[in-house]
Amino acid sequence: MKLNRLFSMMIGIACITGLSSCNYNSLVEKQQTVDQNWAEVENQYQRRADLIPNLVATVKGYAAHEEGTFTKVTEARSKATSINITADELNEETLAQFQEAQNQLTGALKSLLAVSEAYPDLKANENFRDLQVQLEGTENRISVARGRYTDAVKEYNTSIKKFPTTIYAGWFGFTPKPQFKAAAGAESAPKVEF
């Protein structure tokens, strides 16, 4: 009986030692960091989506005949906010869908801000200026959040691919997380004409 208990304890110690040597806890921490950073990316995109109705309403008051632009912004916002991906659902396909919807919203916002250039009274409106500053700040926050997510994913993906951890990572369900990709056309510098 004592021999069986001693044998069981030795197996338990070997298992605990094996789990710690395979970096299981480290992988869990890195996966949690990726998940946390993804949540912050979503949070910042949501902040941007929340600003848009106020921005559209302010511009609408000055440029009522720009209905097509308002419709595009509203539709793009609706599509961007309808795509909700948990960190567990992240893969290349779901991230690409999320990113495409966000890129469409970015394009629609650029059109909306371009409309504002034609209305000097709107550009001078305090509410519009405040919303524009908030939107710029949010775009910066999105960039920072995406950068942090990218760094966390790099560290996590590198960890699960290193030997000998790569052997154990698959056993415990640690799979690579996707990275953001540059928007189509980002490799070309925009033309500036005077």
mmCIF file of C-alpha atoms in Angstrom:
data_model
loop_
_atom_site.group_PDB
_atom_site.id
_atom_site.type_symbol
_atom_site.label_atom_id
_atom_site.label_comp_id
_atom_site.label_asym_id
_atom_site.label_seq_id
_atom_site.Cartn_x
_atom_site.Cartn_y
_atom_site.Cartn_z
ATOM 1 C CA MET A 1 0.000 0.000 0.000
ATOM 2 C CA LYS A 2 2.774 2.424 0.928
ATOM 3 C CA LEU A 3 4.578 1.532 -2.274
ATOM 4 C CA ASN A 4 1.494 2.399 -4.370
ATOM 5 C CA ARG A 5 1.100 5.737 -2.573
ATOM 6 C CA LEU A 6 4.789 6.512 -3.063
ATOM 7 C CA PHE A 7 4.517 5.554 -6.739
ATOM 8 C CA SER A 8 1.414 7.777 -7.144
ATOM 9 C CA MET A 9 3.199 10.709 -5.501
ATOM 10 C CA MET A 10 6.191 10.263 -7.803
ATOM 11 C CA ILE A 11 3.917 10.232 -10.858
ATOM 12 C CA GLY A 12 2.156 13.365 -9.565
ATOM 13 C CA ILE A 13 5.470 15.146 -9.049
ATOM 14 C CA ALA A 14 6.631 14.069 -12.501
ATOM 15 C CA CYS A 15 3.423 15.424 -14.047
ATOM 16 C CA ILE A 16 3.726 18.759 -12.244
ATOM 17 C CA THR A 17 7.383 19.027 -13.209
ATOM 18 C CA GLY A 18 6.509 18.109 -16.786
ATOM 19 C CA LEU A 19 3.791 20.757 -16.990
ATOM 20 C CA SER A 20 6.068 23.444 -15.639
ATOM 21 C CA SER A 21 8.887 22.458 -17.980
ATOM 22 C CA CYS A 22 6.552 22.678 -20.971
ATOM 23 C CA ASN A 23 5.785 26.295 -20.058
ATOM 24 C CA TYR A 24 2.057 25.660 -19.686
ATOM 25 C CA ASN A 25 1.557 28.488 -17.195
ATOM 26 C CA SER A 26 3.600 30.851 -19.321
ATOM 27 C CA LEU A 27 1.475 30.000 -22.359
ATOM 28 C CA VAL A 28 -1.705 30.604 -20.373
ATOM 29 C CA GLU A 29 -0.420 34.038 -19.318
ATOM 30 C CA LYS A 30 0.541 34.928 -22.881
ATOM 31 C CA GLN A 31 -2.810 33.745 -24.211
ATOM 32 C CA GLN A 32 -4.567 35.876 -21.598
ATOM 33 C CA THR A 33 -2.483 38.881 -22.663
ATOM 34 C CA VAL A 34 -3.550 38.336 -26.283
ATOM 35 C CA ASP A 35 -7.201 38.064 -25.202
ATOM 36 C CA GLN A 36 -6.940 41.210 -23.088
ATOM 37 C CA ASN A 37 -5.322 43.173 -25.899
ATOM 38 C CA TRP A 38 -7.984 41.982 -28.349
ATOM 39 C CA ALA A 39 -10.654 43.235 -25.955
ATOM 40 C CA GLU A 40 -8.957 46.650 -25.943
ATOM 41 C CA VAL A 41 -8.923 46.709 -29.762
ATOM 42 C CA GLU A 42 -12.663 46.031 -29.763
ATOM 43 C CA ASN A 43 -13.183 48.643 -27.060
ATOM 44 C CA GLN A 44 -11.494 51.356 -29.116
ATOM 45 C CA TYR A 45 -13.396 50.453 -32.280
ATOM 46 C CA GLN A 46 -16.614 50.604 -30.244
ATOM 47 C CA ARG A 47 -15.612 54.044 -28.957
ATOM 48 C CA ARG A 48 -15.249 55.187 -32.556
ATOM 49 C CA ALA A 49 -18.612 53.671 -33.491
ATOM 50 C CA ASP A 50 -20.231 55.492 -30.572
ATOM 51 C CA LEU A 51 -18.906 58.863 -31.785
ATOM 52 C CA ILE A 52 -20.217 58.454 -35.315
ATOM 53 C CA PRO A 53 -23.957 59.159 -34.745
ATOM 54 C CA ASN A 54 -23.103 62.507 -33.121
ATOM 55 C CA LEU A 55 -20.696 63.370 -35.913
ATOM 56 C CA VAL A 56 -23.248 62.475 -38.595
ATOM 57 C CA ALA A 57 -25.988 64.446 -36.840
ATOM 58 C CA THR A 58 -23.769 67.523 -36.591
ATOM 59 C CA VAL A 59 -22.757 67.374 -40.259
ATOM 60 C CA LYS A 60 -26.344 66.639 -41.319
ATOM 61 C CA GLY A 61 -27.473 69.920 -39.838
ATOM 62 C CA TYR A 62 -25.216 71.793 -42.252
ATOM 63 C CA ALA A 63 -25.239 69.570 -45.309
ATOM 64 C CA ALA A 64 -28.691 68.074 -45.655
ATOM 65 C CA HIS A 65 -28.265 67.330 -49.377
ATOM 66 C CA GLU A 66 -25.324 64.945 -48.732
ATOM 67 C CA GLU A 67 -27.706 62.087 -47.927
ATOM 68 C CA GLY A 68 -25.690 59.474 -49.849
ATOM 69 C CA THR A 69 -22.657 60.097 -47.664
ATOM 70 C CA PHE A 70 -24.732 59.832 -44.477
ATOM 71 C CA THR A 71 -26.263 56.579 -45.671
ATOM 72 C CA LYS A 72 -22.815 55.104 -46.426
ATOM 73 C CA VAL A 73 -21.509 56.063 -42.981
ATOM 74 C CA THR A 74 -24.579 54.672 -41.232
ATOM 75 C CA GLU A 75 -24.452 51.387 -43.180
ATOM 76 C CA ALA A 76 -20.702 50.999 -42.639
ATOM 77 C CA ARG A 77 -21.099 51.656 -38.907
ATOM 78 C CA SER A 78 -23.906 49.117 -38.699
ATOM 79 C CA LYS A 79 -21.806 46.477 -40.457
ATOM 80 C CA ALA A 80 -18.708 47.228 -38.352
ATOM 81 C CA THR A 81 -20.600 46.982 -35.066
ATOM 82 C CA SER A 82 -22.424 43.805 -36.096
ATOM 83 C CA ILE A 83 -19.186 41.831 -36.306
ATOM 84 C CA ASN A 84 -18.342 40.736 -32.777
ATOM 85 C CA ILE A 85 -15.500 38.282 -32.388
ATOM 86 C CA THR A 86 -14.412 36.865 -29.067
ATOM 87 C CA ALA A 87 -10.738 36.170 -28.535
ATOM 88 C CA ASP A 88 -11.516 32.435 -28.767
ATOM 89 C CA GLU A 89 -13.066 32.905 -32.218
ATOM 90 C CA LEU A 90 -10.067 34.770 -33.611
ATOM 91 C CA ASN A 91 -8.618 33.203 -36.718
ATOM 92 C CA GLU A 92 -7.398 34.512 -40.070
ATOM 93 C CA GLU A 93 -10.894 34.518 -41.600
ATOM 94 C CA THR A 94 -12.766 36.189 -38.733
ATOM 95 C CA LEU A 95 -10.043 38.809 -38.281
ATOM 96 C CA ALA A 96 -10.125 39.567 -42.028
ATOM 97 C CA GLN A 97 -13.927 40.054 -41.875
ATOM 98 C CA PHE A 98 -13.578 42.326 -38.852
ATOM 99 C CA GLN A 99 -10.789 44.324 -40.457
ATOM 100 C CA GLU A 100 -12.683 44.706 -43.761
ATOM 101 C CA ALA A 101 -15.744 46.094 -41.968
ATOM 102 C CA GLN A 102 -13.558 48.537 -40.029
ATOM 103 C CA ASN A 103 -11.782 49.603 -43.236
ATOM 104 C CA GLN A 104 -15.157 50.317 -44.893
ATOM 105 C CA LEU A 105 -16.146 52.435 -41.918
ATOM 106 C CA THR A 106 -12.844 54.316 -42.094
ATOM 107 C CA GLY A 107 -13.471 55.058 -45.782
ATOM 108 C CA ALA A 108 -17.002 56.267 -45.087
ATOM 109 C CA LEU A 109 -15.742 58.526 -42.309
ATOM 110 C CA LYS A 110 -13.162 60.017 -44.654
ATOM 111 C CA SER A 111 -15.979 60.842 -47.085
ATOM 112 C CA LEU A 112 -17.972 62.445 -44.279
ATOM 113 C CA LEU A 113 -15.020 64.566 -43.198
ATOM 114 C CA ALA A 114 -14.387 65.543 -46.814
ATOM 115 C CA VAL A 115 -17.976 66.799 -47.023
ATOM 116 C CA SER A 116 -17.267 69.033 -44.044
ATOM 117 C CA GLU A 117 -14.544 70.816 -46.014
ATOM 118 C CA ALA A 118 -17.215 72.328 -48.273
ATOM 119 C CA TYR A 119 -18.999 73.960 -45.321
ATOM 120 C CA PRO A 120 -16.932 76.641 -43.565
ATOM 121 C CA ASP A 121 -19.659 77.226 -40.968
ATOM 122 C CA LEU A 122 -19.586 73.551 -40.077
ATOM 123 C CA LYS A 123 -15.798 73.522 -39.756
ATOM 124 C CA ALA A 124 -16.095 76.479 -37.381
ATOM 125 C CA ASN A 125 -18.824 74.790 -35.304
ATOM 126 C CA GLU A 126 -17.540 73.972 -31.814
ATOM 127 C CA ASN A 127 -19.451 70.672 -31.565
ATOM 128 C CA PHE A 128 -18.042 69.508 -34.886
ATOM 129 C CA ARG A 129 -14.488 70.471 -33.912
ATOM 130 C CA ASP A 130 -14.834 68.652 -30.575
ATOM 131 C CA LEU A 131 -16.159 65.533 -32.289
ATOM 132 C CA GLN A 132 -13.378 65.681 -34.858
ATOM 133 C CA VAL A 133 -10.750 65.916 -32.090
ATOM 134 C CA GLN A 134 -12.360 62.991 -30.252
ATOM 135 C CA LEU A 135 -12.386 60.966 -33.466
ATOM 136 C CA GLU A 136 -8.703 61.724 -34.102
ATOM 137 C CA GLY A 137 -7.876 60.702 -30.525
ATOM 138 C CA THR A 138 -9.855 57.507 -30.946
ATOM 139 C CA GLU A 139 -8.020 56.674 -34.175
ATOM 140 C CA ASN A 140 -4.750 57.065 -32.247
ATOM 141 C CA ARG A 141 -6.071 54.799 -29.474
ATOM 142 C CA ILE A 142 -7.072 52.214 -32.074
ATOM 143 C CA SER A 143 -3.564 52.308 -33.502
ATOM 144 C CA VAL A 144 -1.996 51.842 -30.050
ATOM 145 C CA ALA A 145 -4.417 49.021 -29.141
ATOM 146 C CA ARG A 146 -3.712 47.228 -32.421
ATOM 147 C CA GLY A 147 0.024 47.616 -31.833
ATOM 148 C CA ARG A 148 -0.250 46.101 -28.357
ATOM 149 C CA TYR A 149 -2.354 43.246 -29.715
ATOM 150 C CA THR A 150 0.196 42.630 -32.470
ATOM 151 C CA ASP A 151 3.063 42.533 -29.952
ATOM 152 C CA ALA A 152 1.171 40.149 -27.657
ATOM 153 C CA VAL A 153 0.317 37.843 -30.575
ATOM 154 C CA LYS A 154 3.947 37.835 -31.737
ATOM 155 C CA GLU A 155 5.164 36.827 -28.277
ATOM 156 C CA TYR A 156 2.452 34.175 -27.879
ATOM 157 C CA ASN A 157 2.873 32.692 -31.376
ATOM 158 C CA THR A 158 6.658 32.598 -30.969
ATOM 159 C CA SER A 159 6.300 30.825 -27.617
ATOM 160 C CA ILE A 160 4.056 28.066 -28.928
ATOM 161 C CA LYS A 161 6.364 27.446 -31.894
ATOM 162 C CA LYS A 162 9.593 27.114 -29.893
ATOM 163 C CA PHE A 163 11.001 23.707 -29.140
ATOM 164 C CA PRO A 164 10.172 21.828 -26.898
ATOM 165 C CA THR A 165 7.050 23.863 -26.092
ATOM 166 C CA THR A 166 5.660 23.247 -29.575
ATOM 167 C CA ILE A 167 5.264 19.568 -28.632
ATOM 168 C CA TYR A 168 3.107 20.367 -25.605
ATOM 169 C CA ALA A 169 1.281 23.415 -26.934
ATOM 170 C CA GLY A 170 -0.877 21.384 -29.309
ATOM 171 C CA TRP A 171 -1.771 18.902 -26.590
ATOM 172 C CA PHE A 172 -3.233 21.685 -24.477
ATOM 173 C CA GLY A 173 -5.029 23.474 -27.332
ATOM 174 C CA PHE A 174 -2.688 26.437 -27.780
ATOM 175 C CA THR A 175 -3.010 27.456 -31.420
ATOM 176 C CA PRO A 176 -1.558 30.467 -33.268
ATOM 177 C CA LYS A 177 -3.495 33.740 -33.113
ATOM 178 C CA PRO A 178 -3.971 35.864 -36.265
ATOM 179 C CA GLN A 179 -2.303 39.207 -36.915
ATOM 180 C CA PHE A 180 -3.739 42.326 -38.509
ATOM 181 C CA LYS A 181 -2.845 42.787 -42.144
ATOM 182 C CA ALA A 182 -2.359 46.051 -43.983
ATOM 183 C CA ALA A 183 -5.371 47.312 -45.902
ATOM 184 C CA ALA A 184 -5.344 46.773 -49.646
ATOM 185 C CA GLY A 185 -3.404 49.555 -51.335
ATOM 186 C CA ALA A 186 -1.495 50.480 -48.178
ATOM 187 C CA GLU A 187 1.772 49.628 -49.936
ATOM 188 C CA SER A 188 1.310 52.623 -52.259
ATOM 189 C CA ALA A 189 1.860 56.151 -51.032
ATOM 190 C CA PRO A 190 -1.140 58.441 -51.628
ATOM 191 C CA LYS A 191 -0.769 61.034 -54.383
ATOM 192 C CA VAL A 192 -0.569 64.614 -53.208
ATOM 193 C CA GLU A 193 -1.530 67.246 -55.719
ATOM 194 C CA PHE A 194 -1.288 71.012 -55.322
#
